XYZ file of N, CA and C in Angstrom:
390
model
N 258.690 -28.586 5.272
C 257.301 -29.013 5.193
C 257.062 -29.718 3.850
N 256.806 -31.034 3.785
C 256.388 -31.680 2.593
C 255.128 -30.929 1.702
N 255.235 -31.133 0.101
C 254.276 -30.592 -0.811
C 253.911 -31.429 -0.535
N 252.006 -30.730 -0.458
C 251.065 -31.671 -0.644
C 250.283 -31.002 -1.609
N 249.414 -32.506 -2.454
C 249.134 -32.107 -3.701
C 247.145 -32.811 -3.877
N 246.466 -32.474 -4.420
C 245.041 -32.401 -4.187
C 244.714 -33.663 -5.733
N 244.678 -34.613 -5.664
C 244.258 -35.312 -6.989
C 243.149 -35.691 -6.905
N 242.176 -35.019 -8.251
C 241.221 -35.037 -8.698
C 241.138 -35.899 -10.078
N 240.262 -36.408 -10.199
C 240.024 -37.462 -11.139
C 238.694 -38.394 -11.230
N 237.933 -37.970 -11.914
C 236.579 -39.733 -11.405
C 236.984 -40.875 -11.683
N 237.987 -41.164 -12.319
C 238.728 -42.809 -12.231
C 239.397 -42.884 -11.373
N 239.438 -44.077 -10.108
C 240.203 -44.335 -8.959
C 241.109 -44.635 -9.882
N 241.673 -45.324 -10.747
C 242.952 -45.812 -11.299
C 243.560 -44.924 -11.696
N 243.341 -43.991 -12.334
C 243.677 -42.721 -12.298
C 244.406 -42.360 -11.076
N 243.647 -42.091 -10.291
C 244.180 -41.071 -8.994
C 245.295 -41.921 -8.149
N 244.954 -43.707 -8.142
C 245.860 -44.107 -7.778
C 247.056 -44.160 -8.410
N 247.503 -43.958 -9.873
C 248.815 -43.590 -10.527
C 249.392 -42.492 -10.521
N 248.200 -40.852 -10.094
C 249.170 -39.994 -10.239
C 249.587 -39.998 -8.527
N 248.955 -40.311 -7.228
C 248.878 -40.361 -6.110
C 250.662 -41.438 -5.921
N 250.796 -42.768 -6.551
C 251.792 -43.220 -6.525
C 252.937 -42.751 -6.752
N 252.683 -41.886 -8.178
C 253.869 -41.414 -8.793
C 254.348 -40.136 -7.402
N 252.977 -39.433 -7.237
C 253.813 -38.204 -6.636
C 254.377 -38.750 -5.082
N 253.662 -39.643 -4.136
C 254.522 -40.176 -3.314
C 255.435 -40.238 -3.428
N 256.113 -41.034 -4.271
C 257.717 -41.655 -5.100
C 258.114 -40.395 -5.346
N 257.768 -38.963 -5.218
C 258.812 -37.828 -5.673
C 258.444 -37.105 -4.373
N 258.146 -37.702 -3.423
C 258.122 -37.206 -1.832
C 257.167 -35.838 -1.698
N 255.975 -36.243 -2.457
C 254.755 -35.450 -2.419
C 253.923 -36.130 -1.373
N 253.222 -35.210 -0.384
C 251.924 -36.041 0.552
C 250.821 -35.714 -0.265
N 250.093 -36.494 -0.055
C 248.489 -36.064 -0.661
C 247.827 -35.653 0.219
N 247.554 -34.855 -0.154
C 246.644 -33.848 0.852
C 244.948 -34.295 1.011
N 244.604 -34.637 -0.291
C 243.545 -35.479 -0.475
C 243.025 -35.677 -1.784
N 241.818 -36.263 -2.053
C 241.498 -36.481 -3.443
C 239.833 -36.565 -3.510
N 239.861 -36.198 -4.980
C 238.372 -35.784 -5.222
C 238.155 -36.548 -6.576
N 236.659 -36.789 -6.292
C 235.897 -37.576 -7.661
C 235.272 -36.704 -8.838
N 234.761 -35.973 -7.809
C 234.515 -35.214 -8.987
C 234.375 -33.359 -8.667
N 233.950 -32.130 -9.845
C 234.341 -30.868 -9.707
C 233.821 -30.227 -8.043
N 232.509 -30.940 -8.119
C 231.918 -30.163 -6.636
C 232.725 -30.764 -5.420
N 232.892 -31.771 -5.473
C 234.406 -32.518 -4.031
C 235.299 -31.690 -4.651
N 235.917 -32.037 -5.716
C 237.444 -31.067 -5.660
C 237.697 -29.500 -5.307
N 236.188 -28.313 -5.383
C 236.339 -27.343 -4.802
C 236.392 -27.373 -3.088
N 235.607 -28.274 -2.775
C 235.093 -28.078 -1.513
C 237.049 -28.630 -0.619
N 236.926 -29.931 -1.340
C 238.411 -30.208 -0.602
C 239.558 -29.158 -0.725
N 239.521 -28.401 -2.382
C 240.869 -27.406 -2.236
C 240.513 -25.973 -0.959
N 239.028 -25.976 -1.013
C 238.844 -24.503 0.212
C 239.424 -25.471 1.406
N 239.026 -26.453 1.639
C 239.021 -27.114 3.232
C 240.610 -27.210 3.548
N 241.772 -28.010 2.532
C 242.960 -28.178 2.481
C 243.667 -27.276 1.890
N 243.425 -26.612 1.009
C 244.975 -25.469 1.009
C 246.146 -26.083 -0.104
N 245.694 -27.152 -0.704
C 246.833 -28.111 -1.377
C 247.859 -27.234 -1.964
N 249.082 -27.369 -1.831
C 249.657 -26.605 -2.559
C 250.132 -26.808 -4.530
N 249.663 -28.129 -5.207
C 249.593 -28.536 -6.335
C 248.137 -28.949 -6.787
N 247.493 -29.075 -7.533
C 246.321 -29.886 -8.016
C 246.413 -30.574 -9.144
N 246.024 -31.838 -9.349
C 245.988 -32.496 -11.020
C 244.457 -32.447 -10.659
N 244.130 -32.159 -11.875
C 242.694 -31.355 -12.564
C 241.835 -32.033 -13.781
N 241.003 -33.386 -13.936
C 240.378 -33.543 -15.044
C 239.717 -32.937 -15.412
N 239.442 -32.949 -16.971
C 238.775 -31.719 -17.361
C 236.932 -32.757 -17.666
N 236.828 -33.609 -17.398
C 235.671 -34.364 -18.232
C 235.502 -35.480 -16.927
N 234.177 -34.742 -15.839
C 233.799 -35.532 -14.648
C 232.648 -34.513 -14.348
N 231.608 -36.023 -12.915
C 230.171 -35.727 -13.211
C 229.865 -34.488 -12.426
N 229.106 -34.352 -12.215
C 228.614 -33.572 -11.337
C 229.009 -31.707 -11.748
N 230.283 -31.475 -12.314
C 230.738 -30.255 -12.629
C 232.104 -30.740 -13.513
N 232.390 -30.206 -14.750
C 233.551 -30.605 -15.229
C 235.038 -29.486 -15.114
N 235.872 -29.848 -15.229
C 237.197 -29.546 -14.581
C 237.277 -27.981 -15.052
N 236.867 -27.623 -16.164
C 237.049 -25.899 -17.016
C 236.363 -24.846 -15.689
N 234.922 -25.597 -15.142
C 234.593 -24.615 -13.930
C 235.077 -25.157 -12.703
N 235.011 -25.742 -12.442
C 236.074 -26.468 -11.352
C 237.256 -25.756 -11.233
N 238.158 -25.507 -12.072
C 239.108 -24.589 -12.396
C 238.848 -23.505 -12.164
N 237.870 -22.385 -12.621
C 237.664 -21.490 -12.530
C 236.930 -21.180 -11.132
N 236.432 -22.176 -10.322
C 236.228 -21.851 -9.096
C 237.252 -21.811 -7.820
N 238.378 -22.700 -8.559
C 239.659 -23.070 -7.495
C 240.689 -21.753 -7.481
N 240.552 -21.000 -8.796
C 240.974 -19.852 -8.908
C 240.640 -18.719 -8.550
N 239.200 -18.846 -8.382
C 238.536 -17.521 -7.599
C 238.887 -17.333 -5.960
N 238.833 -19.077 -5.723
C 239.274 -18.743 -3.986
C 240.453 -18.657 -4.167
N 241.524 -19.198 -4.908
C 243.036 -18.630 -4.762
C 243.750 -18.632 -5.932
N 243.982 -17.351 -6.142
C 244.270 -16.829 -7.876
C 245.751 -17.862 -7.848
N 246.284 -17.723 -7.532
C 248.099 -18.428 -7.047
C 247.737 -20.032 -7.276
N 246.405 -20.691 -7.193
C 246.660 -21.967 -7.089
C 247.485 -22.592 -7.983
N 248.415 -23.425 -8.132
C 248.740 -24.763 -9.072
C 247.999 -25.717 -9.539
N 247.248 -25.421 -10.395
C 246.601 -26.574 -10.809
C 247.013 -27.331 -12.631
N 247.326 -28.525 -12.611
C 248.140 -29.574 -13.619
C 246.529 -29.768 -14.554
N 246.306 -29.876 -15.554
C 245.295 -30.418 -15.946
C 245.744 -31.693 -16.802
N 245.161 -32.829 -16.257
C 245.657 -33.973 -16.787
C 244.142 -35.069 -17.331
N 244.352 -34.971 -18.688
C 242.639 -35.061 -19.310
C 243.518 -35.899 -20.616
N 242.447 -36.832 -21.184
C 242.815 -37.489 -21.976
C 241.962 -36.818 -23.506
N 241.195 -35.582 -22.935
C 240.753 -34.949 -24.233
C 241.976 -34.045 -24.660
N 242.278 -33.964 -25.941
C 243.120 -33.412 -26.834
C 242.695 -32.403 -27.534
N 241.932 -32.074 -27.142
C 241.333 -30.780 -27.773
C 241.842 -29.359 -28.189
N 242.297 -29.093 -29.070
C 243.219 -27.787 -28.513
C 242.348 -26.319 -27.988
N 241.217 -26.248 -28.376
C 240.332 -25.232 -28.001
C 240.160 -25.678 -26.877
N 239.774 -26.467 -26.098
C 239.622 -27.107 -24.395
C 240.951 -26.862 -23.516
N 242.461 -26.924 -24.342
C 243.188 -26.924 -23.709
C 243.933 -25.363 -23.409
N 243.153 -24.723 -24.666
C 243.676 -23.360 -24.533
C 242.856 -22.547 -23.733
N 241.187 -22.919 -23.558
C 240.937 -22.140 -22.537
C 241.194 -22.849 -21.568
N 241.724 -23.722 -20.800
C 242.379 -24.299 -19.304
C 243.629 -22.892 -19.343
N 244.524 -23.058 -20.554
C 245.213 -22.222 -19.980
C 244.988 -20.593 -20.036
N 244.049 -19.980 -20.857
C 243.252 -18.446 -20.326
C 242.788 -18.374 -18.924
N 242.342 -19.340 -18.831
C 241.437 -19.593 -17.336
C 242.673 -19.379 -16.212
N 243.508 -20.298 -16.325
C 244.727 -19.724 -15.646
C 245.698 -21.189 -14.687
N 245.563 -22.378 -15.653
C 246.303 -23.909 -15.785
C 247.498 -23.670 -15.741
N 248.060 -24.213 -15.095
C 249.616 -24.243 -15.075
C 250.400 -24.634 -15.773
N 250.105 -25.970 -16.150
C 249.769 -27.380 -17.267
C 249.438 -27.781 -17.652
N 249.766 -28.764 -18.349
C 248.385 -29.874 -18.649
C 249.108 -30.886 -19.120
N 248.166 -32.087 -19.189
C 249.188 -33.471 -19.624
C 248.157 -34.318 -19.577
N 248.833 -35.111 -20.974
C 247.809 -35.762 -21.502
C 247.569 -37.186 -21.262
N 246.516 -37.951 -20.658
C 246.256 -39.028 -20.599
C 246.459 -40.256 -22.169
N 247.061 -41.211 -21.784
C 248.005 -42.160 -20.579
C 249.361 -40.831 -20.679
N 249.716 -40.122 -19.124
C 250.855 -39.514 -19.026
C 251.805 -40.785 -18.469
N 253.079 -40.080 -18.772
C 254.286 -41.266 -18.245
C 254.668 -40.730 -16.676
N 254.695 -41.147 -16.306
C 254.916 -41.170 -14.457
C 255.865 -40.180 -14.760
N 257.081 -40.070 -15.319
C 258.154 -39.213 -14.735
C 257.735 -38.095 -15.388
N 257.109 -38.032 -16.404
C 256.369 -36.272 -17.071
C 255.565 -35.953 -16.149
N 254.804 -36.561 -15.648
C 254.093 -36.065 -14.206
C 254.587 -35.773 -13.245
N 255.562 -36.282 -12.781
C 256.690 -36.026 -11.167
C 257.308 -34.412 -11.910
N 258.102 -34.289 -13.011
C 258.822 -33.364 -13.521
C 257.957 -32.532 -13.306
N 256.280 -32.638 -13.807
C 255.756 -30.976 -13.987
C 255.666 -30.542 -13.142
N 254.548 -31.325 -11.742
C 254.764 -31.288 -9.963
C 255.839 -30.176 -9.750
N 256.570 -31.292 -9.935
C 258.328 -30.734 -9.454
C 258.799 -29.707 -9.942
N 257.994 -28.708 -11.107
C 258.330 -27.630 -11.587
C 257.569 -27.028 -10.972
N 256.576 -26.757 -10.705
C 255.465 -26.321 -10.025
C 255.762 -25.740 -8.873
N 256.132 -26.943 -7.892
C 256.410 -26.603 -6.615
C 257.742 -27.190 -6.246
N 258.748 -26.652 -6.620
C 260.442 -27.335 -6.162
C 260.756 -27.918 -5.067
N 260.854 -29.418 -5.243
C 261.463 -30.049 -4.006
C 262.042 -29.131 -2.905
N 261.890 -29.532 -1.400
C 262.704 -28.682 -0.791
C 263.914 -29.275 -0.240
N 264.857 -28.086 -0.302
C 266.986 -29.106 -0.650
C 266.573 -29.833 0.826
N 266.997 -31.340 0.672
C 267.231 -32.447 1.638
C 265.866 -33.197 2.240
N 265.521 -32.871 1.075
C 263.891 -33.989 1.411
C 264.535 -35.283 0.661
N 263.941 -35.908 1.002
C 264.185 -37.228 0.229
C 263.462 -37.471 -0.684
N 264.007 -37.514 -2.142
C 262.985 -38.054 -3.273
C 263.287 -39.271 -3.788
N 262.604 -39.381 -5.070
C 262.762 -40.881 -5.741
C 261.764 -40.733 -6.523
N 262.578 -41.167 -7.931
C 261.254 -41.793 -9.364
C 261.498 -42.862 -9.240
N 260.542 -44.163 -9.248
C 260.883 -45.468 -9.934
C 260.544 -45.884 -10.865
């Protein structure tokens, strides 16, 4: 069964680079969200088994967003990929209970790698970085 992975982001350019990259490492997207109140509603509806997570979007920002994706499923994977550098922002992502995090502009293959640590290819899928 292919990983599928939930990308959240309010920049489409965004979502279309990490959405590319994880294709190319034989991830499906399960779906994608603009902002915190879509990204809960899509992770209850889909089940994603990965999430990339901004921390700074409208409507609800990624720290409760997080903390709501965790209440419906303590186990989730969620990547937080935010171009704030904050280290107090980044340390409560990971109290809260972040898997990751990675920092905007990330390089495509630091993104496929963390995925791919996350949730391990399964032996004889077909992958690919380009």
């Amino acid at each position: 069964m292919p990983r599928r992975l939930l990308v959240t982001d309010d920049a489409v350019i965004i979502r279309e680079m990490i959405k590319d990259a994880a294709r190319g490492a034989g991830w499906t997207i399960a779906g994608e969200a603009g902002d915190g109140i879509e990204a809960v509603e899509r992770f209850r509806e889909l089940r994603p088994d990965a999430v990339t997570l901004d921390l700074v979007m409208p409507r609800r920002g990624g720290i409760e967003t997080l903390r709501e994706m965790l209440a419906i499923d303590p186990t989730a994977r969620v990547v937080v990929v935010s171009a704030l550098e904050q280290k107090s922002i980044l340390r409560q992502a990971f109290q809260i209970g972040a898997a990751d995090f990675l920092v905007k502009p990330f390089d495509r293959k630091t993104l496929v790698q963390t995925l791919d640590a996350l949730v391990p290819p399964v032996e004889g899928v077909q992958q690919g970085l380009s």
